[in-house]
XYZ file of N, CA, C and O in Angstrom:
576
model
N 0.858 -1.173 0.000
C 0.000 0.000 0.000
C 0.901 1.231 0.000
O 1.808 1.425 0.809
N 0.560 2.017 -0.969
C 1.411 3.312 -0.949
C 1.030 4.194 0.431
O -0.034 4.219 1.049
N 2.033 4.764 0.634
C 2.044 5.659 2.010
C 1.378 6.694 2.090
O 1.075 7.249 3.146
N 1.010 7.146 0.702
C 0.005 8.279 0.612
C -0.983 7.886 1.280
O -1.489 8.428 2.262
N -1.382 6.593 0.572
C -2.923 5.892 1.051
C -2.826 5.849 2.426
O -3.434 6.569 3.218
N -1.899 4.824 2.717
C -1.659 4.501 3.966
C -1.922 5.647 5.060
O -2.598 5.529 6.082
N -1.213 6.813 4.599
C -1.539 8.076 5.830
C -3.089 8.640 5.690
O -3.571 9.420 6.510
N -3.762 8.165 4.598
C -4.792 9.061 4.271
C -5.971 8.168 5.356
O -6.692 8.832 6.101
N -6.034 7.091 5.344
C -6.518 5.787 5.617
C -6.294 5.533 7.414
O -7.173 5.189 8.204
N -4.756 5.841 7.738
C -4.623 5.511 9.055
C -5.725 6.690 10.441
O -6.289 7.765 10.240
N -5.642 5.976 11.540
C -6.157 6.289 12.353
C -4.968 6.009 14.160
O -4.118 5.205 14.543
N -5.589 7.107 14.649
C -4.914 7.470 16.020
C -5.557 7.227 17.194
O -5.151 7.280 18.355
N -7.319 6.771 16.424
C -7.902 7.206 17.498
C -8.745 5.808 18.112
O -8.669 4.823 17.377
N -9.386 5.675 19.147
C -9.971 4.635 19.573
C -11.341 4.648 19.222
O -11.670 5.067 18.112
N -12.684 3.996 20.523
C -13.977 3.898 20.050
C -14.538 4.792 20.441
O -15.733 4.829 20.149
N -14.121 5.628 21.055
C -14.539 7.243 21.231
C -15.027 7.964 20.214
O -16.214 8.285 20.152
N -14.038 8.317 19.221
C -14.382 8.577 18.406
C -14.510 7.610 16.816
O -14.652 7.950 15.641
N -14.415 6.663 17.317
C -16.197 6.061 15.974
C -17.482 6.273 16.633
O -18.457 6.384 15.890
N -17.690 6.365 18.126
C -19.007 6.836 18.092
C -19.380 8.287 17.875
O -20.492 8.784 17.692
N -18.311 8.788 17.934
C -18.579 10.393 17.618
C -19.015 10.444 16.219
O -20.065 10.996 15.892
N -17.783 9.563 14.933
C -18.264 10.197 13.683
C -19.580 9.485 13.561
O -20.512 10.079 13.020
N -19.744 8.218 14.034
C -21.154 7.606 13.517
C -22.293 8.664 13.833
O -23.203 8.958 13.058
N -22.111 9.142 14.988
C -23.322 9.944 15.528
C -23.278 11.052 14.455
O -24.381 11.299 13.968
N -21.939 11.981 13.844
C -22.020 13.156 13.361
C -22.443 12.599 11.848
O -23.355 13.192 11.271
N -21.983 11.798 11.386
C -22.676 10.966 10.115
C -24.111 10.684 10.164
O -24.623 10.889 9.063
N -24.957 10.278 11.069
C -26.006 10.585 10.621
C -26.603 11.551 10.537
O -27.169 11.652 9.449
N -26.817 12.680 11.472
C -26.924 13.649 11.397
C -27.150 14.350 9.930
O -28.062 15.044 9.480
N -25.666 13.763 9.271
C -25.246 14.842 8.334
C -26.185 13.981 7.135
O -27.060 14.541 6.474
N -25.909 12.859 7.027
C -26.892 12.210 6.405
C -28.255 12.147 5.757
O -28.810 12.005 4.668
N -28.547 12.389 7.438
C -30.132 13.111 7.138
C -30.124 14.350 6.831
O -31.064 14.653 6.096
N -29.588 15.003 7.043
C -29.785 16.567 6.423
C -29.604 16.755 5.020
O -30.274 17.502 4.306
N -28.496 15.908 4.617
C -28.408 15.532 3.291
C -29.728 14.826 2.231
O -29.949 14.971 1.029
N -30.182 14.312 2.919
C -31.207 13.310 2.555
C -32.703 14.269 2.330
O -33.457 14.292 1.357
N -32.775 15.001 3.598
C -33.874 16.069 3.252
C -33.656 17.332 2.077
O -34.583 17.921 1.520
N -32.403 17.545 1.890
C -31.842 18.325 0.695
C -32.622 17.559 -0.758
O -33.713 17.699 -1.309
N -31.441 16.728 -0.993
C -31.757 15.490 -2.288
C -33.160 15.233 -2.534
O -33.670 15.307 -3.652
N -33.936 14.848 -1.193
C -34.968 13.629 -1.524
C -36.017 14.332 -1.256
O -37.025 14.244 -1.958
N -35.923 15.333 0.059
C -37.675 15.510 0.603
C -37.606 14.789 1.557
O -38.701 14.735 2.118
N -36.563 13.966 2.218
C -37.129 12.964 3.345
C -36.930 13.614 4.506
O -36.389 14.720 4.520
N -37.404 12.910 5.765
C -37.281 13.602 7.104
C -38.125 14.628 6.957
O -37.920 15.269 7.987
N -39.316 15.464 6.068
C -39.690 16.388 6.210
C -38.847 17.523 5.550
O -39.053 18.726 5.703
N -37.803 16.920 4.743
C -36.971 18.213 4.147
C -38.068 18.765 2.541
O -39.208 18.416 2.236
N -37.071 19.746 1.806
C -38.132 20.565 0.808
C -37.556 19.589 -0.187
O -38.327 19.389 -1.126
N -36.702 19.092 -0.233
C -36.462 18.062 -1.467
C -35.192 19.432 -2.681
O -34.849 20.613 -2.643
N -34.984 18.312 -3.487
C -33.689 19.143 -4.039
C -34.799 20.563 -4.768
O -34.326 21.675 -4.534
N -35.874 20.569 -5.412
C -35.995 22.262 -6.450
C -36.584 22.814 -5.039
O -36.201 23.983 -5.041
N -37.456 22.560 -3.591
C -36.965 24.011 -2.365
C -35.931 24.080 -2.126
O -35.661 25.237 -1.805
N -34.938 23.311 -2.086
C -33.525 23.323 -1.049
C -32.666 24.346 -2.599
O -31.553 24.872 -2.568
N -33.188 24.339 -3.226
C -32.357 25.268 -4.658
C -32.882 26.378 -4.554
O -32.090 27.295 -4.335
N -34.351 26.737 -4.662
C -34.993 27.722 -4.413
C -34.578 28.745 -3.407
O -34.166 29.884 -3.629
N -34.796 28.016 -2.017
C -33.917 28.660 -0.987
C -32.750 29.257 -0.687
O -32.593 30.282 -0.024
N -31.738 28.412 -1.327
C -30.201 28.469 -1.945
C -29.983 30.379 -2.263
O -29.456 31.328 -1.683
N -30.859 30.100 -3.707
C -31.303 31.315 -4.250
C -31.451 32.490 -3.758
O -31.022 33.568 -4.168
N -32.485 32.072 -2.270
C -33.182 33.352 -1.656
C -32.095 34.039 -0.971
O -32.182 35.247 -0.750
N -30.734 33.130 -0.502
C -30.237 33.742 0.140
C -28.743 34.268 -0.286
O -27.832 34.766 0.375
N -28.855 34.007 -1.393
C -27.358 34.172 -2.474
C -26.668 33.189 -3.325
O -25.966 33.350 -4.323
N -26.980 32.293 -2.787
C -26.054 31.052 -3.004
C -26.536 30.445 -4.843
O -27.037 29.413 -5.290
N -26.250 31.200 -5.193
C -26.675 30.930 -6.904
C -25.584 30.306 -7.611
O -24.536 30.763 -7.153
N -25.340 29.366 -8.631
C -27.070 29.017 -9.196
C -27.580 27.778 -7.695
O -26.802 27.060 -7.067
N -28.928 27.893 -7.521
C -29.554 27.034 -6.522
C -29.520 25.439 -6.592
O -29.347 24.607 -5.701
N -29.754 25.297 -8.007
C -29.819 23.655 -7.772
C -28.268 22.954 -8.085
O -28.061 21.756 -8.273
N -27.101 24.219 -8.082
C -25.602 23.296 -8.399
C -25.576 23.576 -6.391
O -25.399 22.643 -5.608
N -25.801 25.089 -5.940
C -25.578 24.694 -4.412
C -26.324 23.760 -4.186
O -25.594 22.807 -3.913
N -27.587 23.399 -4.127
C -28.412 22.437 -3.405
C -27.800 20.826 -3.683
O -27.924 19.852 -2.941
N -27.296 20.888 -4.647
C -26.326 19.239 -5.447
C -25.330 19.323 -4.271
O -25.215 18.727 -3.199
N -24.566 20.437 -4.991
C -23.259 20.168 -3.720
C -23.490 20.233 -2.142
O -22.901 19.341 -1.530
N -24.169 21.040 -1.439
C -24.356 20.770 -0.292
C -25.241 19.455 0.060
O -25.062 18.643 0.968
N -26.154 19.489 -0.841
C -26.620 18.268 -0.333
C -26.234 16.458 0.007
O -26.500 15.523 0.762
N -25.268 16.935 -1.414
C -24.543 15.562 -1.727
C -23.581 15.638 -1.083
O -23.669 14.651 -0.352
N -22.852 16.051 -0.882
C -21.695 16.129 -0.100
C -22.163 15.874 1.942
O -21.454 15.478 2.867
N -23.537 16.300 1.915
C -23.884 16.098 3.656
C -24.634 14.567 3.392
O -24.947 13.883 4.367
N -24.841 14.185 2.267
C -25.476 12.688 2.527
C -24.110 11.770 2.359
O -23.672 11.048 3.254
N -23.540 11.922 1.106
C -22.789 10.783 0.642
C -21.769 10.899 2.073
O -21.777 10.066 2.980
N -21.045 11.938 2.034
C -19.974 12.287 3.279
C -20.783 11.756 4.664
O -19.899 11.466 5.471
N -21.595 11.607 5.028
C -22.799 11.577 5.976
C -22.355 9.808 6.014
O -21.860 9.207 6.967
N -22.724 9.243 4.628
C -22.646 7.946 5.130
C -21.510 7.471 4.964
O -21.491 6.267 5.219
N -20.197 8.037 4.530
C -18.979 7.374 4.611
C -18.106 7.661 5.932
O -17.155 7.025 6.386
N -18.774 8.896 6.430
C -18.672 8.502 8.444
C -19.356 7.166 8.912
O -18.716 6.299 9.508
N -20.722 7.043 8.605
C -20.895 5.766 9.442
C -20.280 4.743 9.522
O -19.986 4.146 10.558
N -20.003 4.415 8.305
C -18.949 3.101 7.677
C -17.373 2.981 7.619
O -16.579 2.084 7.339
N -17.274 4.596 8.101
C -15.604 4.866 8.440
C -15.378 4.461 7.107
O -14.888 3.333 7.149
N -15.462 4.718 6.341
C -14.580 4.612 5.019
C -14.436 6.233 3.914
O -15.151 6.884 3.153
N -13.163 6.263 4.414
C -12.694 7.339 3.418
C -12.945 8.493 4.434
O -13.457 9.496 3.936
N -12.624 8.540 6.039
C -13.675 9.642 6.839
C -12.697 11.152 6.728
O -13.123 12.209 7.193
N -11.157 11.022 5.943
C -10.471 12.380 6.456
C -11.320 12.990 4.858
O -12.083 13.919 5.124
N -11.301 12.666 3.514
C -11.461 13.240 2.905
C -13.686 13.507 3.480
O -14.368 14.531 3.493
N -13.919 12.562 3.708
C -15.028 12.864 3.620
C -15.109 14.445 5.248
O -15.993 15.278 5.048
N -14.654 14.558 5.944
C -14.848 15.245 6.712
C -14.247 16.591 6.378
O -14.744 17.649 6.764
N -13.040 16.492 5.566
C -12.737 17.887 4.865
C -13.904 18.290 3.962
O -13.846 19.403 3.439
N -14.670 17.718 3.790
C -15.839 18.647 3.009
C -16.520 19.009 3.539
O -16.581 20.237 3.491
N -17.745 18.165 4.614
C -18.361 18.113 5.913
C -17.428 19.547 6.651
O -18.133 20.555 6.611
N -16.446 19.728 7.100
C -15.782 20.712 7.522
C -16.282 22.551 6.299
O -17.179 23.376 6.473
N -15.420 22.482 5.439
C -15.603 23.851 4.644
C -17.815 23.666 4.479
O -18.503 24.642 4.781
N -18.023 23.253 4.329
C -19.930 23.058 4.061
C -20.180 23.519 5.297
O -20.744 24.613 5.318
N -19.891 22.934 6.523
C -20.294 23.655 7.924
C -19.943 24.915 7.939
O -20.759 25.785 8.244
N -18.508 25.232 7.567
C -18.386 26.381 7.693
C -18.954 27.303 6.563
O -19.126 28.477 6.889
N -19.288 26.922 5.209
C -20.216 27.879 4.733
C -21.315 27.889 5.429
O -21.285 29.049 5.840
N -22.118 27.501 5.791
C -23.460 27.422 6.175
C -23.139 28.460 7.768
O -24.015 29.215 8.191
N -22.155 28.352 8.278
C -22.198 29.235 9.694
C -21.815 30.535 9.001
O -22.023 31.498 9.739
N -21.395 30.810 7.989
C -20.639 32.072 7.813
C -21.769 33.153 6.760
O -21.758 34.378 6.633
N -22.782 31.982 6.051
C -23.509 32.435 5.227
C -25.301 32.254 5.615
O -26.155 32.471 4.755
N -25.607 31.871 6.891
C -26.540 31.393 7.446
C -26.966 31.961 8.952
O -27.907 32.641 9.361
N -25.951 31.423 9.496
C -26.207 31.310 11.038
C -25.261 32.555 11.613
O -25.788 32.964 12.648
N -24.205 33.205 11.345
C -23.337 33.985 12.326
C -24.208 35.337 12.759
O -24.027 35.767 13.898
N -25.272 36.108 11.766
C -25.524 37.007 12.471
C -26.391 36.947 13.176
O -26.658 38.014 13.729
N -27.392 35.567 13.584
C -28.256 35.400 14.490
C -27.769 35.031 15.605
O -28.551 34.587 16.446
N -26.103 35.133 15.957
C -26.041 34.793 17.346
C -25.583 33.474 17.391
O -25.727 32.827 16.354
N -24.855 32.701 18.740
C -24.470 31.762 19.267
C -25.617 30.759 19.226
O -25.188 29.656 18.887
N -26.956 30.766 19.460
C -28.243 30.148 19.987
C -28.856 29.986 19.394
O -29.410 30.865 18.734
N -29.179 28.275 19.276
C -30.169 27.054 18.399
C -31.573 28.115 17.820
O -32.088 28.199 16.706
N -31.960 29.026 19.486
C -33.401 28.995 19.334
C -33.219 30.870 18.767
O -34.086 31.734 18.895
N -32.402 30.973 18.405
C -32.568 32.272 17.037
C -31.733 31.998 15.808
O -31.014 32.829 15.253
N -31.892 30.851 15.476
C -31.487 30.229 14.154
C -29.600 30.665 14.350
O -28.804 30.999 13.473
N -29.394 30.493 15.780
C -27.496 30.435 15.618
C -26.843 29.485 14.947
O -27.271 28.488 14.365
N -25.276 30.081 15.153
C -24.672 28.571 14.718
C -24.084 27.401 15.881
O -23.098 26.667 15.820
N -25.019 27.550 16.836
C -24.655 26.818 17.775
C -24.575 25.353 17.769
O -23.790 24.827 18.558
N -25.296 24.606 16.968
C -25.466 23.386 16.356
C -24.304 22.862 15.387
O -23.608 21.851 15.481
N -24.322 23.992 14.321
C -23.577 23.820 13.502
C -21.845 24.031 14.301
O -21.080 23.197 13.817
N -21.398 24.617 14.988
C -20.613 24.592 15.756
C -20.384 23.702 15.885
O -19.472 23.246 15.196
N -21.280 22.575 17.175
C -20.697 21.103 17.621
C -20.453 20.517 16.637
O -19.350 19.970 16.644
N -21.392 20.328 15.246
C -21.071 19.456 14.233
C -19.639 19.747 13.568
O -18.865 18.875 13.174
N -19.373 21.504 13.502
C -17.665 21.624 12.886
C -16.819 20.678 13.718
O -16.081 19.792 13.286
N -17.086 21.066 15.193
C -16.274 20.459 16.177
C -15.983 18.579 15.829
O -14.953 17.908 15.759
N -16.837 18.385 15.742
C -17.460 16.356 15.144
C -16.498 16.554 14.121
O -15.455 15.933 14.329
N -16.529 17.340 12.904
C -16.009 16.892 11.585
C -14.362 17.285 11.679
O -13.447 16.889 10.958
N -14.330 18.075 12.668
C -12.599 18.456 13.055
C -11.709 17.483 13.909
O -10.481 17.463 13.993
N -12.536 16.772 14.451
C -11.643 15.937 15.536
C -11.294 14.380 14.271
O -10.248 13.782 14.019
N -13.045 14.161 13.632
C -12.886 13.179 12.655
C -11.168 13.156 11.537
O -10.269 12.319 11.459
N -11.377 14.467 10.872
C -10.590 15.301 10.200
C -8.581 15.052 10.497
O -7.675 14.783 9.708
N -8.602 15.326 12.100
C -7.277 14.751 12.615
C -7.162 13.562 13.010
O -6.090 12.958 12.963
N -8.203 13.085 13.433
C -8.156 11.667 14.425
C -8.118 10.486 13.380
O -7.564 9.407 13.594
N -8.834 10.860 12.124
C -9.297 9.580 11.602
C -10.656 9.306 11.992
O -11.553 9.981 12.498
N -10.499 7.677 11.464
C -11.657 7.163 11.850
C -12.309 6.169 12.880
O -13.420 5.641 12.932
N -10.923 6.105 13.874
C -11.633 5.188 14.919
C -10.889 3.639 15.026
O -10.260 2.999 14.182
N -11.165 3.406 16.111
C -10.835 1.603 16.114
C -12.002 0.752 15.124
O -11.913 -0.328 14.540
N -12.518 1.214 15.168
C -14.181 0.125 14.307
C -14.450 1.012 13.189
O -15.248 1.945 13.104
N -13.611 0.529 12.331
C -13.568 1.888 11.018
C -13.394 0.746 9.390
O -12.978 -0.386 9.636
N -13.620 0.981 8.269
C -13.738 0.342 6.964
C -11.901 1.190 6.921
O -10.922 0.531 6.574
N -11.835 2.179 7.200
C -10.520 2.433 7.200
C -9.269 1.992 7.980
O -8.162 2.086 7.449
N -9.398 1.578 9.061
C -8.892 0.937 9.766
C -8.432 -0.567 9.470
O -7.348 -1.146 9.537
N -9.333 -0.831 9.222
C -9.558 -2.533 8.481
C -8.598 -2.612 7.563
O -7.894 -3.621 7.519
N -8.383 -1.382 6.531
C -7.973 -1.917 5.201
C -6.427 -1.416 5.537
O -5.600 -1.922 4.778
N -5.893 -0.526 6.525
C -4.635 -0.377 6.820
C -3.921 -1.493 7.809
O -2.691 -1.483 7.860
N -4.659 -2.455 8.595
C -4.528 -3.373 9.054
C -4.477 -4.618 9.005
O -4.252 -5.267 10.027
């Protein structure tokens, strides 16, 4: 195995954090999923474009693709620990658009649309990001 792979693939960390990314993977998953599909009660990909729109993010349905796809597919390659540094470097810059273009001027707090949520989740996709993916990881497995 080339060492590129090998470093991209390895992990530092224990079962601490696989339950962290599993937990921050679904999460992201579903949010992803209500983007794409409409599920969970989401607007489905032409509101989640629409919206996009309302708030700058043009053209709507290439943001609504990329954020969306990127919080499902990335979403489920945390659960499965496979591929979690690249998948969390995206999960990472997406959180941080969404706090910088969404949530920062309402404040710290869930209940005035802050980025207080989105916060813990940067926090989830940053530790993923250095740590890897865990003792119980598809990445782990294949460096082992």
């Amino acid at each position: 195995m080339s060492p590129l792979i090998k470093s991209l693939l390895s992990t530092r960390a224990g079962y601490g954090l696989t339950v962290l990314r599993i937990v921050v993977g679904i999460i992201f998953a579903a949010h992803g999923s209500q983007k794409l599909f409409g599920w969970f009660g989401g607007y489905g990909l032409a509101g989640t474009a629409q919206w996009m729109e309302s708030i700058g993010l043009a053209p709507g349905t290439l943001m609504a693709l990329l954020s969306g796809g990127t919080e499902f597919f990335a979403g489920l390659a945390l659960i499965i620990g496979l591929l979690v540094r690249p998948a969390a470097l995206g999960l990472t810059i997406l959180t941080l658009v969404a706090i910088f273009s969404v949530h920062i001027h309402n404040g710290l707090f869930m209940a005035n649309n802050g980025y207080e949520f989105a916060l813990a989740l940067l926090g989830g996709t940053l530790a993923v990001l250095l740590e890897g993916a865990g003792r119980l990881s598809a990445d782990r497995a294949i460096t082992h």
